[in-house]
mmCIF file of C-alpha atoms and ligand atoms in Angstrom:
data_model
loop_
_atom_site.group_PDB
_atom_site.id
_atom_site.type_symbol
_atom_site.label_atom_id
_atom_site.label_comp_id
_atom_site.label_asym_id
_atom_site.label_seq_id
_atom_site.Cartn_x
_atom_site.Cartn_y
_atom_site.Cartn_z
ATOM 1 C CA UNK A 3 0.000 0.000 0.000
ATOM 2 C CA UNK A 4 1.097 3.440 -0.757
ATOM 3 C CA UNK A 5 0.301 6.189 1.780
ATOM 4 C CA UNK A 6 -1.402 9.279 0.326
ATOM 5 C CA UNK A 7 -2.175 11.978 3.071
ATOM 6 C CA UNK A 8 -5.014 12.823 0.940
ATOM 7 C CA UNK A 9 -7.402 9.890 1.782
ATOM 8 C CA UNK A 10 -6.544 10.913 5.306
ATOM 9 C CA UNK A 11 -7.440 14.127 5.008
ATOM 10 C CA UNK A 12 -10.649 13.032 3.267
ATOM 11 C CA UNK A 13 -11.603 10.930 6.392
ATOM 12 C CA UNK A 14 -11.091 14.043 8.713
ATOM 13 C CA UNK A 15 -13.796 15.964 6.539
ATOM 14 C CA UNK A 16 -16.321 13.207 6.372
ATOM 15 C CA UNK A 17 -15.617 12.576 10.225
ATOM 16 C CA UNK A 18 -16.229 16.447 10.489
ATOM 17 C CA UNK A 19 -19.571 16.159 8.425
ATOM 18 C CA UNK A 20 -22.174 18.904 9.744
ATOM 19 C CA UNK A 21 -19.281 21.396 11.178
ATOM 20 C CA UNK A 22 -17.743 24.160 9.054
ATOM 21 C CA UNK A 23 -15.357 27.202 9.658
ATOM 22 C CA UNK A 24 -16.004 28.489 6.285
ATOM 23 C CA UNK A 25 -15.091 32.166 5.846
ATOM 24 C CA UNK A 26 -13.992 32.030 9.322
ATOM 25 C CA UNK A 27 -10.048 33.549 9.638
ATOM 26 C CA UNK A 28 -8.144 31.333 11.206
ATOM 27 C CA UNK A 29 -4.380 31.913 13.134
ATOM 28 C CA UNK A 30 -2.881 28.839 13.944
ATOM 29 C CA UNK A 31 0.478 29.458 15.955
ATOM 30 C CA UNK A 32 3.316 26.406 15.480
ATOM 31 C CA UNK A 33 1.122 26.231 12.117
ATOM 32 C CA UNK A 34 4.051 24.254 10.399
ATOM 33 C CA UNK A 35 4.556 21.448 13.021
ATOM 34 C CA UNK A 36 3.306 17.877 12.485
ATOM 35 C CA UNK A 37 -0.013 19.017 14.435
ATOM 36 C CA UNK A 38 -0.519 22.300 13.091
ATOM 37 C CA UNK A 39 -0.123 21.708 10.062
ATOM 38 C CA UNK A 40 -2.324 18.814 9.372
ATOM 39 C CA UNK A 41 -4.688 21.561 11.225
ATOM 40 C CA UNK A 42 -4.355 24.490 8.331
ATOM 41 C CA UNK A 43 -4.661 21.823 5.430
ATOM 42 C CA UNK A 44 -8.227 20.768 6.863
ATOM 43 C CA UNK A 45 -9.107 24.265 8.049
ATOM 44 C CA UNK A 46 -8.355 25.077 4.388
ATOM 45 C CA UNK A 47 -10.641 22.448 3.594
ATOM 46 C CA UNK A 48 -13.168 23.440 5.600
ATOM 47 C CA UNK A 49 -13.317 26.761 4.025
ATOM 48 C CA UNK A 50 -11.775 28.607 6.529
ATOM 49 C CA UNK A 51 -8.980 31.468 5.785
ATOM 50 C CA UNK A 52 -5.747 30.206 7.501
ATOM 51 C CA UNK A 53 -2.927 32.374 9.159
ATOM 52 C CA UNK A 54 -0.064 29.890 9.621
ATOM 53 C CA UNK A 55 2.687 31.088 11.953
ATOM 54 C CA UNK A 56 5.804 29.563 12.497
ATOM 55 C CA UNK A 57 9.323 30.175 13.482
ATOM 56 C CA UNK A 58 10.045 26.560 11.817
ATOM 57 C CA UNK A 59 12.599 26.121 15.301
ATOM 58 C CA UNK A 60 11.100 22.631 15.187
ATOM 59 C CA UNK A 61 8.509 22.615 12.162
ATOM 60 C CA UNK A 62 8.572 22.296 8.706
ATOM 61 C CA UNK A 63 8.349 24.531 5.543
ATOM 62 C CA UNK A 64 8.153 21.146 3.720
ATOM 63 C CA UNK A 65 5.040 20.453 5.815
ATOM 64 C CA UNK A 66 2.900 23.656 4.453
ATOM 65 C CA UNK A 67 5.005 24.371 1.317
ATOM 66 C CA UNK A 68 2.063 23.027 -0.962
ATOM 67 C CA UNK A 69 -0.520 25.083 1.038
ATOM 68 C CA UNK A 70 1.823 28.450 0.457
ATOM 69 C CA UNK A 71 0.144 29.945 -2.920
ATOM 70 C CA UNK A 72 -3.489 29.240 -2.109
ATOM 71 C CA UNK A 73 -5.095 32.753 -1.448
ATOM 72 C CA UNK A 74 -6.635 31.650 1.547
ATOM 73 C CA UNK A 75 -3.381 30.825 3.153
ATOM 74 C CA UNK A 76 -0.949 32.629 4.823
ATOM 75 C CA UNK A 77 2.382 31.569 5.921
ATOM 76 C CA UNK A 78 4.484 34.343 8.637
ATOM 77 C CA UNK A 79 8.103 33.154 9.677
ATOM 78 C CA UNK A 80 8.016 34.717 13.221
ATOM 79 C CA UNK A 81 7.987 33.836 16.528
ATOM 80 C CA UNK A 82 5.081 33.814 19.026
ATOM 81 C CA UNK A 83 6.934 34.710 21.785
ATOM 82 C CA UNK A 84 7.811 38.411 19.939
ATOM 83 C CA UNK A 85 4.997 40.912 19.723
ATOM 84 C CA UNK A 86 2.788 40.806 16.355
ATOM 85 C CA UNK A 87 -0.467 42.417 15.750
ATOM 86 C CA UNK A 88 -3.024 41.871 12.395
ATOM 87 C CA UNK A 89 -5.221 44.719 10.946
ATOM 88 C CA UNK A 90 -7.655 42.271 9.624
ATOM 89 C CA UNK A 91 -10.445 40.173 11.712
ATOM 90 C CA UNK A 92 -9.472 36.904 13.686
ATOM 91 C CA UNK A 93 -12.082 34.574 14.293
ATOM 92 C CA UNK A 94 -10.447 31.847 15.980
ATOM 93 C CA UNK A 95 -6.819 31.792 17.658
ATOM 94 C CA UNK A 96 -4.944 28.082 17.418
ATOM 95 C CA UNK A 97 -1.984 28.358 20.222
ATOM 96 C CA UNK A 98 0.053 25.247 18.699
ATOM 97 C CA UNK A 99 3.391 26.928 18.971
ATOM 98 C CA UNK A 100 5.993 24.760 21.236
ATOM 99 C CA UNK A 101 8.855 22.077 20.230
ATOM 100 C CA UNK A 102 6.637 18.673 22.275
ATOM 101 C CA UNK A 103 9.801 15.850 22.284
ATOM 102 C CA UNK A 104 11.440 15.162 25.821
ATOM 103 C CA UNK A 105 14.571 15.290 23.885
ATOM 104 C CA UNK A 106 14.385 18.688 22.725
ATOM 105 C CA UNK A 107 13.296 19.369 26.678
ATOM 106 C CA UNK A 108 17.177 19.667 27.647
ATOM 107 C CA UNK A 109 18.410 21.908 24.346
ATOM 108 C CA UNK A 110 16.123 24.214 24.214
ATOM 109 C CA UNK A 111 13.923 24.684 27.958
ATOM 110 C CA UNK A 112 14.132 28.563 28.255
ATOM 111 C CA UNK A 113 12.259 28.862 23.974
ATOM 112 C CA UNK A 114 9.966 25.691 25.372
ATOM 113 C CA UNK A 115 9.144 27.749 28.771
ATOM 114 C CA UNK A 116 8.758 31.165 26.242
ATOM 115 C CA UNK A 117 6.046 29.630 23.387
ATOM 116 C CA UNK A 118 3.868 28.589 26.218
ATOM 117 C CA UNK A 119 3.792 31.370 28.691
ATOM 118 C CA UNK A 120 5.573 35.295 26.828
ATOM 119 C CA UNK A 121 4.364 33.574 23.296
ATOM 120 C CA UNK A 122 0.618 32.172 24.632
ATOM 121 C CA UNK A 123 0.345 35.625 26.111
ATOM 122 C CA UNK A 124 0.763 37.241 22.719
ATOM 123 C CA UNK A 125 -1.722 35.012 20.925
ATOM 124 C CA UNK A 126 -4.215 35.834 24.018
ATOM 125 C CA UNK A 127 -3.367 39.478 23.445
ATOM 126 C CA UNK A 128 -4.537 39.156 19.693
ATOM 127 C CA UNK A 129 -7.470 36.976 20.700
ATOM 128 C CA UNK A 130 -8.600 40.244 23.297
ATOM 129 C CA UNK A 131 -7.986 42.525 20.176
ATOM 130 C CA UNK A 132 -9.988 41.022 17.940
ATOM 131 C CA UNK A 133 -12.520 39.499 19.845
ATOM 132 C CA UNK A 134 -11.717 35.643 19.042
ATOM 133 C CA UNK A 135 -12.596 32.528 20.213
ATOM 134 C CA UNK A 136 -9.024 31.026 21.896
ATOM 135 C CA UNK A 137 -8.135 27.471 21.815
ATOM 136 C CA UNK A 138 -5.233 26.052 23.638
ATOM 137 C CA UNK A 139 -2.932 22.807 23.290
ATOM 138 C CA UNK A 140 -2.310 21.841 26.597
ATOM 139 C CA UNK A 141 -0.887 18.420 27.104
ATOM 140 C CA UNK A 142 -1.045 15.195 29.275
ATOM 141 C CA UNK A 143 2.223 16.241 30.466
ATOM 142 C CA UNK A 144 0.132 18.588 32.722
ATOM 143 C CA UNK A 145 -0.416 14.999 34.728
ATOM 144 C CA UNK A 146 3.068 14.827 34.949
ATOM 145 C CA UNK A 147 3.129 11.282 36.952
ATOM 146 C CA UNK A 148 -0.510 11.730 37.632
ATOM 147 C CA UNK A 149 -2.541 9.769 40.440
ATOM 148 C CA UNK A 150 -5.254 7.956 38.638
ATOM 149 C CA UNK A 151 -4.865 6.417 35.842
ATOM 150 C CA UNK A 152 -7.213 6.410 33.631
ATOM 151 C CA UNK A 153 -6.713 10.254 33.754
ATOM 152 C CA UNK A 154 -9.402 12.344 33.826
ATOM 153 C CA UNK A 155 -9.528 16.522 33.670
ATOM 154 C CA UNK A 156 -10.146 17.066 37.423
ATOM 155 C CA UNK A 157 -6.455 15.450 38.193
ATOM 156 C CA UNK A 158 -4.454 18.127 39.324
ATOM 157 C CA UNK A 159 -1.330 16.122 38.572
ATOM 158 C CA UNK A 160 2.260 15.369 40.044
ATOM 159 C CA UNK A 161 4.750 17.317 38.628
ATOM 160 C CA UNK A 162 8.291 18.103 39.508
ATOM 161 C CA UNK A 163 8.797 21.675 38.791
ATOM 162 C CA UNK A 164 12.654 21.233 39.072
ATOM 163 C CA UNK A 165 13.103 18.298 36.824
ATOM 164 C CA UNK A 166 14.378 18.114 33.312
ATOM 165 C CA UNK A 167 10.657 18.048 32.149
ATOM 166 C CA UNK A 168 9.696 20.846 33.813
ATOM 167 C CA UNK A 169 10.245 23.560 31.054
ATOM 168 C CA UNK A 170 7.352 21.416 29.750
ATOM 169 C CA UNK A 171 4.950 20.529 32.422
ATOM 170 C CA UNK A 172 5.196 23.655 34.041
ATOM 171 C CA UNK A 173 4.902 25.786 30.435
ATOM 172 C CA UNK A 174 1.934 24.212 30.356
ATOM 173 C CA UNK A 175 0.367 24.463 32.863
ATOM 174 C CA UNK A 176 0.887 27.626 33.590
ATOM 175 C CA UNK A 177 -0.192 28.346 29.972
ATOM 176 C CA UNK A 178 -3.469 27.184 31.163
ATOM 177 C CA UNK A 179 -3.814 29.370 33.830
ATOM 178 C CA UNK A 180 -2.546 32.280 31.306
ATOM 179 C CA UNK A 181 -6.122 31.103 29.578
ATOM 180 C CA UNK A 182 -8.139 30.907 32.848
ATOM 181 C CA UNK A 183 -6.772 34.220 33.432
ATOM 182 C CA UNK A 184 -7.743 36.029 30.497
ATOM 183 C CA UNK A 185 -11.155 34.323 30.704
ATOM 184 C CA UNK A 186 -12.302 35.140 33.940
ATOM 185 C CA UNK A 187 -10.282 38.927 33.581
ATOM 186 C CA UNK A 188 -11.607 39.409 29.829
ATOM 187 C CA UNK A 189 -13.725 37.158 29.458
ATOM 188 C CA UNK A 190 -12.064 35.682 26.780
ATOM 189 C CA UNK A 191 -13.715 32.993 24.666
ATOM 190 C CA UNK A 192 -11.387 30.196 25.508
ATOM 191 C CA UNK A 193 -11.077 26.551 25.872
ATOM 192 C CA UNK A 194 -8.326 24.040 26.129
ATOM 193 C CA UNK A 195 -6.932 21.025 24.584
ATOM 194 C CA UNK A 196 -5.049 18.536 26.862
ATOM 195 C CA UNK A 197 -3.564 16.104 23.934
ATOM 196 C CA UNK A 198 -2.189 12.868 24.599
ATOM 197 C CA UNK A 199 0.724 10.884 22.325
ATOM 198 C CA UNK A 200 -0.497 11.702 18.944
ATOM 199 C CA UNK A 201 1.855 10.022 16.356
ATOM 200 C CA UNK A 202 0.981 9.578 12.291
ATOM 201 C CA UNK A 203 2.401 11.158 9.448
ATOM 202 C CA UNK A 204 4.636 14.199 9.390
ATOM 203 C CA UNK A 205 6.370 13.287 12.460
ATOM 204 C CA UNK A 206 10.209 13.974 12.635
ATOM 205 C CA UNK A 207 12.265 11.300 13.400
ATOM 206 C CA UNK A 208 15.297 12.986 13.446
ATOM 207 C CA UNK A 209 17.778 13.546 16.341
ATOM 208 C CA UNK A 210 16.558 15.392 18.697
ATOM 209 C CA UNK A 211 13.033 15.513 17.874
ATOM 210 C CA UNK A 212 12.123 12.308 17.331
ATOM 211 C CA UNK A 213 9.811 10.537 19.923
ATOM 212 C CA UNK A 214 8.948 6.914 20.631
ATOM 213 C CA UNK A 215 6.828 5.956 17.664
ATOM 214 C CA UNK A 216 8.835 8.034 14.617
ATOM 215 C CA UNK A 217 12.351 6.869 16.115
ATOM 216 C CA UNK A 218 10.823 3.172 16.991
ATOM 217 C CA UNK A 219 10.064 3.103 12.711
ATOM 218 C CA UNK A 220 13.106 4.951 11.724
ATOM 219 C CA UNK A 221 15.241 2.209 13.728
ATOM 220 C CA UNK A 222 13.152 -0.514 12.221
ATOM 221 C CA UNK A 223 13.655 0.188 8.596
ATOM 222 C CA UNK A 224 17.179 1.140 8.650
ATOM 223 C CA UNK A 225 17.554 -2.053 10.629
ATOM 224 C CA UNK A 226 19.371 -0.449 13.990
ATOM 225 C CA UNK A 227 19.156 -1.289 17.080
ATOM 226 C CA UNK A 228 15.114 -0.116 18.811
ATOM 227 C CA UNK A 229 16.499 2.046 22.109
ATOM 228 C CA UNK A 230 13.707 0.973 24.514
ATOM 229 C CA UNK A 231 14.342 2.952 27.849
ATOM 230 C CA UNK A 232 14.129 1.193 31.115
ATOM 231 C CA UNK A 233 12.255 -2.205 31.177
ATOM 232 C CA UNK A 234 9.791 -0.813 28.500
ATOM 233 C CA UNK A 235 7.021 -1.337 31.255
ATOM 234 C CA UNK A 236 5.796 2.088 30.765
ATOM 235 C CA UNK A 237 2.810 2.800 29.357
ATOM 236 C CA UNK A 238 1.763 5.572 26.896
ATOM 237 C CA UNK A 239 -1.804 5.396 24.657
ATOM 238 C CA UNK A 240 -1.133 6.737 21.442
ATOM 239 C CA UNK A 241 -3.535 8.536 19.643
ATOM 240 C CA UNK A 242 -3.433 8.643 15.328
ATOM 241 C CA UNK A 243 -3.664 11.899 13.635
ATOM 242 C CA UNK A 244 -6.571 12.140 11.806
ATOM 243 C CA UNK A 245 -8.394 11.183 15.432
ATOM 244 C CA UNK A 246 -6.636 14.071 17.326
ATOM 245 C CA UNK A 247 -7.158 16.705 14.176
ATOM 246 C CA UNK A 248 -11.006 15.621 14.463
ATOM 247 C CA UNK A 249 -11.242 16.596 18.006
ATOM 248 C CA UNK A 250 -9.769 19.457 18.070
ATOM 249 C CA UNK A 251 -11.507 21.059 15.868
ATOM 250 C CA UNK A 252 -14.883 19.309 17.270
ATOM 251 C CA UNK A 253 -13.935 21.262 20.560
ATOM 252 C CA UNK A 254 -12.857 24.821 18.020
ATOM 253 C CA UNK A 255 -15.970 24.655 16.462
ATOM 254 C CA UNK A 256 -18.377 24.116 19.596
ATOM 255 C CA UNK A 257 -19.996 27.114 20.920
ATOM 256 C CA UNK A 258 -21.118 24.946 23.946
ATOM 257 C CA UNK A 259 -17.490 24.045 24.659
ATOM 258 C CA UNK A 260 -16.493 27.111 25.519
ATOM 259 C CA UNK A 261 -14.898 27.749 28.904
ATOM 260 C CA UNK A 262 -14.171 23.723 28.544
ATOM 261 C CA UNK A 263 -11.023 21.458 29.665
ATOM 262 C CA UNK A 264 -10.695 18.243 27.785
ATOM 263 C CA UNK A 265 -8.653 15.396 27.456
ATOM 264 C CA UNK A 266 -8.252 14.506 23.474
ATOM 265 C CA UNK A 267 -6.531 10.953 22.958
ATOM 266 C CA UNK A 268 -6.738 7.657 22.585
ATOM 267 C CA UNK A 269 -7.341 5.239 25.576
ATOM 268 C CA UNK A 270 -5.818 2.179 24.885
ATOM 269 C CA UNK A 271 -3.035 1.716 26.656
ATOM 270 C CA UNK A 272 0.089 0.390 26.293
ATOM 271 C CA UNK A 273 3.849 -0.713 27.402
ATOM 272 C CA UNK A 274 6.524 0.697 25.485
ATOM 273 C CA UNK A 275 8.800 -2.908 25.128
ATOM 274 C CA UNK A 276 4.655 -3.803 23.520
ATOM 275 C CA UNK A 277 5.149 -0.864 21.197
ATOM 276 C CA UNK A 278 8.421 -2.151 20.067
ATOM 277 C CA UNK A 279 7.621 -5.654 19.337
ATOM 278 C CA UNK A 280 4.134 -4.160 17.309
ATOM 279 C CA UNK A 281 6.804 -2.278 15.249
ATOM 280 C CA UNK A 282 9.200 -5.022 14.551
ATOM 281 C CA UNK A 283 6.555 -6.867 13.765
ATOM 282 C CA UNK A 284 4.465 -5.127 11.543
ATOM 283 C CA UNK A 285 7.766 -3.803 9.322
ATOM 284 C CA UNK A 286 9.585 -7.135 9.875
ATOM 285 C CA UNK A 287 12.680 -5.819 10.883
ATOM 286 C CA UNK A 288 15.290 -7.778 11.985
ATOM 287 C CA UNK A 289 16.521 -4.577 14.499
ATOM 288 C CA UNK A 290 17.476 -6.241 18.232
ATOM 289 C CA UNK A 291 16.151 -4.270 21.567
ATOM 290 C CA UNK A 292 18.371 -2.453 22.782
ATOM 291 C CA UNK A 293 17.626 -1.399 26.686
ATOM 292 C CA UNK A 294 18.960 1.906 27.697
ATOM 293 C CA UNK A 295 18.574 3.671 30.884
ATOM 294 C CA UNK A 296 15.368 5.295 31.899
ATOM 295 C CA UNK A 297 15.245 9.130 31.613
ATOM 296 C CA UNK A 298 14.022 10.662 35.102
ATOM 297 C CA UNK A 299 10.811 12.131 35.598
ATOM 298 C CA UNK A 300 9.796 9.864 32.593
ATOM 299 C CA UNK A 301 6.133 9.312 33.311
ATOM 300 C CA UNK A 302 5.146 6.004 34.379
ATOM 301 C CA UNK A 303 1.615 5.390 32.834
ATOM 302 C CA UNK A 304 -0.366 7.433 30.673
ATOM 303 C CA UNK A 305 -3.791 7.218 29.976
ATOM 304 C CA UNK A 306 -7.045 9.324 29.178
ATOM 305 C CA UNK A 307 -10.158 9.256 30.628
ATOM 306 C CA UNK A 308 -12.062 10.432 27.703
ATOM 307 C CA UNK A 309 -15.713 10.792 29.041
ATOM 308 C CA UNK A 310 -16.242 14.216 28.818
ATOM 309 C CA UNK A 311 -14.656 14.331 25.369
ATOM 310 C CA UNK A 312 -17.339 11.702 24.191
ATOM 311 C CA UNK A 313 -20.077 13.030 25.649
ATOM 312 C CA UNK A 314 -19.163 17.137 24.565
ATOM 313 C CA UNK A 315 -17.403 16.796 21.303
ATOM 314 C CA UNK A 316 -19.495 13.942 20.420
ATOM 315 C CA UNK A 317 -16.066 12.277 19.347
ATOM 316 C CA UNK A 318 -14.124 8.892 19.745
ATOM 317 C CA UNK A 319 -10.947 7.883 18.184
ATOM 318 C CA UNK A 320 -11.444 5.318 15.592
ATOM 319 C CA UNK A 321 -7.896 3.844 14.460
ATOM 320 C CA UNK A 322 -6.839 1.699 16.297
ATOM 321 C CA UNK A 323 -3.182 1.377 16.984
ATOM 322 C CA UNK A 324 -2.010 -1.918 14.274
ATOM 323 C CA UNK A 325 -3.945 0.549 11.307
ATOM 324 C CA UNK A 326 -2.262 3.810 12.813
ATOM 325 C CA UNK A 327 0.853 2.266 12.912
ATOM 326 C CA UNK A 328 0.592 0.695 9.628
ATOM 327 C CA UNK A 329 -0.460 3.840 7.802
ATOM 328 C CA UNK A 330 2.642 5.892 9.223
ATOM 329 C CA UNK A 331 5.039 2.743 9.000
ATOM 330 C CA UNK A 332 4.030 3.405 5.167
ATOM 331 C CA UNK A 333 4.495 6.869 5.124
ATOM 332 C CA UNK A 334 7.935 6.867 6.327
ATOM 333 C CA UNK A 335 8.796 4.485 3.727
ATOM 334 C CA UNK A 336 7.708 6.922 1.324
ATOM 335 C CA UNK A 337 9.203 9.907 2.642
HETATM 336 N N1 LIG B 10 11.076 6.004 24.667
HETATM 337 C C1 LIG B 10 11.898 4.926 24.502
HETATM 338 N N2 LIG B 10 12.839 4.981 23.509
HETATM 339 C C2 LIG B 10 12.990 6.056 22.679
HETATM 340 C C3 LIG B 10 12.121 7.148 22.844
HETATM 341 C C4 LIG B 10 11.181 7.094 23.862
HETATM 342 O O1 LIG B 10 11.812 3.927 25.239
HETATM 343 O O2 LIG B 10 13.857 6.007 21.806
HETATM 344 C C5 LIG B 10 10.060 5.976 25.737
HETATM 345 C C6 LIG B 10 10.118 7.157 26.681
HETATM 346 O O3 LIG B 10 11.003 6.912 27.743
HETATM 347 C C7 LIG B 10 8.678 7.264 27.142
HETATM 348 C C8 LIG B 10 7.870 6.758 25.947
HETATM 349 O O4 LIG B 10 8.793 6.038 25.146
HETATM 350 O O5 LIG B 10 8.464 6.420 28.243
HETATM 351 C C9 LIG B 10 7.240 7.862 25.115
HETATM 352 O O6 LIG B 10 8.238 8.767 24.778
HETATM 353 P P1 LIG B 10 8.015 9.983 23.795
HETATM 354 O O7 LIG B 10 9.365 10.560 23.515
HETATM 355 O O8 LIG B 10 7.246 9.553 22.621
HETATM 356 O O9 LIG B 10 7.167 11.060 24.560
HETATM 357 P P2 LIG B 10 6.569 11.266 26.036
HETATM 358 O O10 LIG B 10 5.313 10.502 26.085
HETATM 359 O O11 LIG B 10 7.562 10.768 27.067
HETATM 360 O O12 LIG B 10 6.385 12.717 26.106
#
């Protein structure tokens, strides 16, 4: 099977059926990174007029290149955390803007802290200008090592602010109470977006920005070793693209989700040494395991409780992890 993003883009739309942001202008910070960008390419879609900003510290010009020409999309090198301003109408601001991988946590922790606190502010600034709705990408990591597992929005989590995951965690979740701030000040038209491990297409595998799944494939193919940390008894729940993109812009679109928190992922669990045999199996790679030493702070289990988001986006995922896994195992091949 050949990949085409296309047919993945198509499923989005008829997942999406009944919901549409046409004519509605639409900034989408970190608009070039695997997430955002899969975000202005359905947006674009969907009719809407896209304002795709990116200091591409992390994302790709490769990722929007083929979007750059349309006359509904616009593509701004700059970064978030540096004032900017528009003249024209926002509808809806996207605050995607922030390198995610663990890896890039200990090279670049003061930009990471930056995007999601001095950068969110400017986006919330522009949102307050311009009257827009405000969505935000928080994360799982907001858990940190959280206390029940499945997860569910009312955790307050367990997070070492010290730790070399804090420029992260605590980015975070302070950039949620940036949000909560500007709400209950402003009262800003805001909601937010924890996401859980999203993997799929467009994901780097490369050096420092590769995470489990991308550098789990790369290994794989090019038959090296598969660097499982620790035992591989930790558990993530990985969440495919297309599922994630359909959410969040369930939870953009909603006028009844405003003011919301809400876990977005998928809830099927799993260990990471489980992740590693799916791989070798499913691209028949020869690679060994190799163990490496566990990373501190490296969260134990992850999972979502995902109630709410069924019941208020009206939304499930729908791939399940062998298809997911398939579809990007594919992709890289191609790439
Ligand atoms: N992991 C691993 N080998 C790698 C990369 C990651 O064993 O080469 C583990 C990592 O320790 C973590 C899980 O896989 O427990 C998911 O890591 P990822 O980098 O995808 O992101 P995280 O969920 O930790 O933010």
């Amino acid at each position: 099977m050949v990949y085409k993003l296309g047919t993945d883009i198509d499923l989005i739309m008829s997942n999406l059926e009944g919901i549409s942001f046409h004519d509605q202008k639409v900034l989408v910070t970190g608009g070039a990174g695997f997430l955002g960008s899969w975000i202005c390419e359905v947006l674009l879609y969907q009719g809407a007029e896209v304002i795709c900003l990116d200091n591409l510290a992390s994302g790709l010009k490769e990722n929007i290149s083929h979007l750059i020409g349309s006359d509904k999309f616009q593509f701004i090198k700059h970064d978030i955390s540096e004032a900017i301003s528009f003249d024209e109408n926002i509808d809806i601001v996207i605050h995607m803007a922030s390198r995610a991988s663990p890896l890039e946590f200990e090279h670049y922790p003061i930009e990471i802290l930056k995007a999601n606190t001095i950068g969110l502010m400017v986006s919330l600034e522009i949102a307050r200008a311009h009257g827009s709705r405000m969505v935000y990408t928080s994360t799982s990591e907001i858990y940190g090592n959280p206390q029940e597992v499945p997860t569910p929005e009312s955790c307050y989590g367990y997070v070492n602010s010290i730790g070399p995951r804090s420029c992260y965690d605590e980015a975070k979740r302070c950039g949620e109470a940036f949000v909560t701030a500007y709400s209950a000040q402003y009262g800003l038209d805001s909601r937010i977006a924890r996401l859980f491990n999203t993997y799929g297409p467009r994901m780097r595998a490369d050096g420092i920005y590769g995470r489990a799944i991308p550098r789990f494939i790369d290994q794989a193919l090019s038959g090296t070793e598969i660097t499982v940390y620790g035992d591989g008894s930790q558990t993530r729940s990985f969440c495919y693209v297309t599922d994630q993109i359909e959410g969040i812009l369930r939870f953009a679109s909603m006028d009844a989700a405003r003011g919301y928190v809400v876990n977005i992922g998928n809830d099927l669990e799993i260990s990471i040494l489980a992740l590693a045999k799916k791989v070798l199996d499913i691209t028949k790679s020869d690679s060994e395991i190799m163990y490496q030493p566990m990373p501190s702070d490296d969260p134990i289990r992850r999972r979502p409780d995902i109630t709410r988001a069924k019941e208020l986006l009206r939304w499930e995922p729908k791939v399940d992890l062998n298809e997911g896994l398939f579809k990007t195992i594919e992709w890289f091949k191609g790439a």
